[in-house]
Amino acid sequence: MRREDGRSAPGDDVEAVLDELYALPPSDFVARREERAARARTRRRAEDARRIHAARRPTLAGWAANLLRRSRPDEARRFLKLGRALREAYATLDPGGLKELSAQRRRIVSEMSRQAAALAREAGHPLSDAVLRDVETTLRAVLADPEAAAVWEAGRVEGVLTPPSEFGAEAVAAAPARREPPAPARKPRGDTAAARRKDAAARRKDAAAERRRAELRERAARAREERRAAEARLGERRAAREEAAAALAEAGEREREAGERVAALEEQLDRARTERERARSGLGEARERDRTAARDLTGAERAAAAAALRADKAEQAEQAEQAERGGA
């Protein structure tokens, strides 16, 4: 529904609808989403309906992260500010700043996670240890990844946000330490063949060590990428499992309600059948009384007709006798 100035009426704006949806517990998300999408379609806002219907139901961890963002706005702003500082320190490779901010990060992530757990418990949805770990992972991602920070700041986290594998507790260790310039190599006292062989062997050893380090770095990078992909798949599977569980719960609730309605209707049907049998019995008795009354009425009519005939005859005889007396 549009106002005269062309804007959506309050409560119909798609962004406001999405904010409303992601503030709901996961168990209420799907039903409200379909209700809002149907409302948009009824009002011929097809694009809004498409966007609303495309909204994914958040996991319990995603909902708890969104709840924390909305319920603790001041702490959330400070948390986002810390994330920007930590990313800047990591980008400039300042080991001192990284060490201090990383310690602050661990302390604040732990505190924010406890707040999220308390808020969820107050809302009637306590978090398991596994879900709480997902909340902590999401908060670490908010600190490490600007895109994750933007999603959390908007309050529309759907599942577990995973931090970059190269950013986090390892950041301090990853910062390169300052190295002293290498001491100049000592020249051999004599340009002997043995010295040249020794230098060549040392160079080959250094080259082999460098190749080995490069191979290890490449292997570690692949392992981190595989871990990140596996964690992303795990998050997707958890979200799908929770959505399936919610759908199952909703279907079970609908089946229970339908069963209750069927039981109520069957009870009404039994009462109606009993009343019909009573009505049939009463109808038979009424018909019998009607037949008896009809027979009695017919007999009474005949008796009344015969009595009337006898009365007429008696009256005629009396009149004839009076007439004879008068003539005499």
XYZ file of C-alpha atoms in Angstrom:
328
model
C 0.000 0.000 0.000
C 1.454 3.379 -1.028
C 0.861 6.790 0.475
C 0.113 9.849 -1.600
C 3.807 10.818 -1.617
C 4.643 7.479 -3.268
C 6.397 5.916 -0.261
C 5.401 2.719 1.481
C 3.046 3.006 4.399
C 4.566 2.329 7.848
C 5.064 -1.397 8.354
C 5.066 -2.121 4.602
C 8.626 -0.998 3.788
C 10.621 -4.079 2.793
C 13.646 -3.055 4.881
C 11.435 -2.621 7.944
C 9.879 -6.033 7.269
C 13.319 -7.661 7.033
C 14.381 -5.967 10.271
C 11.238 -7.333 11.904
C 11.890 -10.862 10.605
C 15.494 -11.056 11.787
C 14.463 -9.852 15.239
C 12.164 -12.883 15.606
C 13.197 -16.228 17.116
C 13.909 -18.830 14.388
C 10.746 -20.769 15.297
C 8.569 -17.769 14.334
C 10.558 -16.697 11.286
C 9.078 -18.812 8.464
C 5.408 -18.225 9.311
C 5.885 -14.462 9.619
C 7.978 -14.350 6.429
C 5.262 -16.091 4.419
C 2.628 -13.823 5.952
C 4.591 -10.698 5.021
C 5.394 -11.971 1.517
C 1.729 -12.807 0.896
C 0.750 -9.350 2.108
C 3.195 -7.748 -0.328
C 1.862 -9.884 -3.194
C -1.713 -8.947 -2.295
C -0.707 -5.305 -2.532
C 0.943 -5.930 -5.919
C 4.509 -5.367 -4.703
C 6.053 -8.329 -6.470
C 9.688 -7.289 -6.003
C 9.184 -6.695 -2.274
C 7.443 -10.060 -2.005
C 10.376 -11.729 -3.774
C 12.928 -10.137 -1.442
C 10.925 -11.047 1.646
C 10.401 -14.625 0.512
C 14.132 -14.960 -0.264
C 15.090 -14.091 3.324
C 16.729 -17.116 4.937
C 15.689 -18.267 8.372
C 18.568 -17.579 10.797
C 20.128 -20.289 12.887
C 19.808 -20.026 16.636
C 23.362 -18.661 16.751
C 22.575 -16.091 14.056
C 19.442 -15.001 15.891
C 21.392 -14.659 19.154
C 24.024 -12.509 17.405
C 21.267 -10.292 15.956
C 19.591 -10.090 19.378
C 22.877 -8.944 20.911
C 23.311 -6.281 18.215
C 19.818 -4.865 18.769
C 19.726 -5.169 22.555
C 23.180 -3.753 23.293
C 23.663 -0.896 20.766
C 26.363 0.932 22.761
C 28.455 -2.194 23.298
C 27.913 -3.108 19.637
C 29.289 0.256 18.469
C 32.386 -0.159 20.648
C 32.817 -3.703 19.371
C 32.669 -2.560 15.741
C 35.164 0.201 16.524
C 37.534 -2.372 18.033
C 37.227 -4.461 14.880
C 38.241 -1.516 12.698
C 41.248 -0.812 14.947
C 42.301 -4.459 14.945
C 42.066 -4.717 11.157
C 44.073 -1.509 10.769
C 46.760 -2.788 13.146
C 46.939 -6.052 11.249
C 47.154 -4.230 7.914
C 50.083 -2.145 9.183
C 51.688 -5.206 10.802
C 52.290 -3.438 14.105
C 53.223 -6.323 16.446
C 52.832 -4.228 19.594
C 49.398 -2.968 18.616
C 48.345 -6.439 17.488
C 49.337 -8.028 20.771
C 47.420 -5.470 22.841
C 44.321 -5.468 20.608
C 44.271 -9.275 20.342
C 44.151 -9.587 24.123
C 41.347 -7.039 24.173
C 39.610 -8.972 21.404
C 39.609 -12.241 23.349
C 38.285 -10.552 26.486
C 35.501 -8.661 24.710
C 34.429 -11.614 22.550
C 34.048 -13.688 25.713
C 32.039 -10.940 27.437
C 29.803 -10.301 24.398
C 29.156 -14.037 24.044
C 28.026 -14.222 27.671
C 25.683 -11.285 27.080
C 24.220 -13.004 24.006
C 23.652 -16.190 26.027
C 21.934 -14.227 28.815
C 19.688 -12.363 26.357
C 18.723 -15.589 24.588
C 17.948 -17.266 27.914
C 15.753 -14.323 28.949
C 13.929 -14.617 25.616
C 13.155 -18.273 26.332
C 15.758 -19.806 23.990
C 18.820 -20.916 26.001
C 21.948 -21.610 23.956
C 23.792 -24.914 24.003
C 27.592 -24.989 24.213
C 27.817 -25.691 20.472
C 25.553 -22.754 19.596
C 27.496 -20.484 21.947
C 30.722 -21.463 20.159
C 29.064 -20.475 16.885
C 28.194 -17.087 18.396
C 31.829 -16.611 19.451
C 33.007 -17.563 15.949
C 30.600 -15.031 14.454
C 31.839 -12.283 16.782
C 35.442 -13.043 15.864
C 34.459 -12.785 12.202
C 32.859 -9.387 12.866
C 36.188 -8.158 14.217
C 38.238 -9.631 11.375
C 36.094 -9.190 8.259
C 34.500 -5.874 7.148
C 31.754 -7.723 5.267
C 30.848 -9.778 8.357
C 30.878 -6.562 10.390
C 28.418 -4.971 7.945
C 26.063 -7.965 8.148
C 26.107 -7.940 11.960
C 25.744 -4.159 12.126
C 22.578 -4.482 10.009
C 21.270 -7.141 12.426
C 20.695 -9.720 9.669
C 23.071 -12.566 10.464
C 21.703 -15.821 9.024
C 24.260 -18.416 10.114
C 27.765 -18.713 11.473
C 30.104 -16.000 10.152
C 33.612 -17.405 9.818
C 36.673 -15.183 10.325
C 39.509 -15.306 7.792
C 41.822 -18.145 8.752
C 44.890 -15.889 8.640
C 43.379 -13.338 11.054
C 42.835 -13.785 14.762
C 44.824 -15.365 17.519
C 47.601 -16.126 15.037
C 47.868 -12.494 13.938
C 50.466 -11.574 16.504
C 52.524 -14.617 15.717
C 52.182 -13.881 12.021
C 53.622 -10.390 12.362
C 57.190 -10.468 11.158
C 59.806 -9.875 13.793
C 62.493 -7.337 13.144
C 65.621 -8.926 11.807
C 69.114 -7.684 12.181
C 70.954 -7.269 8.899
C 73.008 -10.352 8.123
C 76.658 -10.143 8.957
C 78.868 -10.041 5.924
C 80.107 -13.429 4.940
C 83.664 -14.145 5.811
C 85.877 -14.622 2.892
C 87.786 -17.856 2.872
C 91.449 -17.514 3.542
C 92.239 -19.270 0.413
C 90.450 -19.716 -2.866
C 90.584 -23.425 -2.472
C 88.378 -26.042 -4.113
C 87.254 -27.287 -0.699
C 85.950 -23.843 0.231
C 84.100 -23.536 -3.041
C 82.522 -26.954 -2.535
C 81.539 -25.988 0.974
C 79.916 -22.760 -0.242
C 78.078 -24.609 -3.000
C 76.808 -27.194 -0.514
C 75.639 -24.426 1.824
C 73.815 -22.697 -1.028
C 72.151 -25.967 -2.020
C 71.147 -26.558 1.592
C 69.717 -23.037 1.875
C 67.861 -23.443 -1.408
C 66.435 -26.784 -0.270
C 65.395 -25.251 3.044
C 63.719 -22.362 1.251
C 61.854 -24.756 -1.044
C 60.806 -26.727 1.986
C 59.545 -23.570 3.719
C 57.724 -22.503 0.561
C 56.145 -25.950 0.321
C 55.074 -25.815 3.956
C 53.606 -22.336 3.501
C 51.688 -23.486 0.451
C 50.470 -26.587 2.266
C 49.392 -24.508 5.274
C 47.573 -22.050 2.996
C 45.715 -24.923 1.306
C 44.857 -26.424 4.678
C 43.522 -23.066 5.922
C 41.435 -22.663 2.778
C 40.074 -26.194 3.112
C 39.268 -25.547 6.770
C 37.478 -22.324 5.895
C 35.474 -24.087 3.162
C 34.645 -26.942 5.536
C 33.505 -24.500 8.222
C 31.348 -22.690 5.679
C 29.783 -25.990 4.594
C 29.265 -26.911 8.231
C 27.497 -23.614 8.838
C 25.274 -24.188 5.821
C 24.452 -27.724 6.938
C 23.638 -26.515 10.447
C 21.377 -23.818 9.050
C 19.669 -26.348 6.773
C 19.268 -28.790 9.671
C 17.763 -26.137 11.938
C 15.443 -24.986 9.158
C 14.357 -28.584 8.539
C 13.837 -29.090 12.269
C 11.750 -25.922 12.434
C 9.703 -27.048 9.429
C 9.214 -30.434 11.091
C 8.083 -28.771 14.307
C 5.659 -26.536 12.408
C 4.296 -29.499 10.460
C 3.888 -31.449 13.702
C 2.050 -28.525 15.269
C -0.256 -28.251 12.255
C -0.894 -32.008 12.366
C -1.686 -31.801 16.087
C -4.083 -28.895 15.559
C -5.745 -30.692 12.645
C -6.071 -33.812 14.796
C -7.719 -31.789 17.534
C -10.138 -30.284 15.023
C -10.913 -33.756 13.625
C -11.519 -35.096 17.143
C -13.828 -32.172 17.912
C -15.719 -32.671 14.656
C -16.002 -36.415 15.277
C -17.393 -35.688 18.725
C -19.895 -33.266 17.208
C -20.768 -35.898 14.610
C -21.365 -38.513 17.317
C -23.620 -36.100 19.189
C -25.475 -35.257 15.980
C -25.957 -38.956 15.196
C -27.296 -39.583 18.710
C -29.667 -36.650 18.361
C -30.747 -37.940 14.951
C -31.533 -41.376 16.425
C -33.521 -39.733 19.183
C -35.312 -37.605 16.614
C -36.084 -40.692 14.540
C -37.469 -42.441 17.596
C -39.545 -39.387 18.474
C -40.704 -39.167 14.867
C -41.964 -42.765 14.969
C -43.816 -42.133 18.199
C -45.289 -38.922 16.819
C -46.421 -40.732 13.664
C -48.086 -43.424 15.762
C -49.816 -40.778 17.873
C -50.885 -39.016 14.695
C -52.343 -42.222 13.254
C -54.146 -42.960 16.523
C -55.460 -39.419 16.697
C -56.592 -39.660 13.066
C -58.499 -42.891 13.793
C -60.030 -41.391 16.913
C -60.983 -38.291 14.941
C -62.630 -40.384 12.233
C -64.592 -42.347 14.852
C -65.624 -39.165 16.612
C -66.695 -37.610 13.312
C -68.816 -40.652 12.511
C -70.328 -40.687 15.999
C -71.040 -36.963 15.749
C -72.659 -37.418 12.318
C -74.828 -40.280 13.590
C -75.829 -38.241 16.667
C -76.654 -35.270 14.473
C -78.776 -37.507 12.243
C -80.614 -38.923 15.227
C -81.162 -35.438 16.603
C -82.594 -34.265 13.277
C -84.945 -37.239 13.132
C -86.091 -36.691 16.707
C -86.685 -33.018 16.034
C -88.668 -33.826 12.895
C -90.785 -36.371 14.803
C -91.475 -33.821 17.538
C -92.495 -31.200 15.002
C -94.810 -33.707 13.235
C -96.458 -34.602 16.524
C -97.039 -30.961 17.359
C -98.523 -30.423 13.973
C -100.954 -33.302 14.469
C -102.033 -31.913 17.834
C -102.719 -28.531 16.371
C -104.881 -30.009 13.624
C -106.983 -31.863 16.079
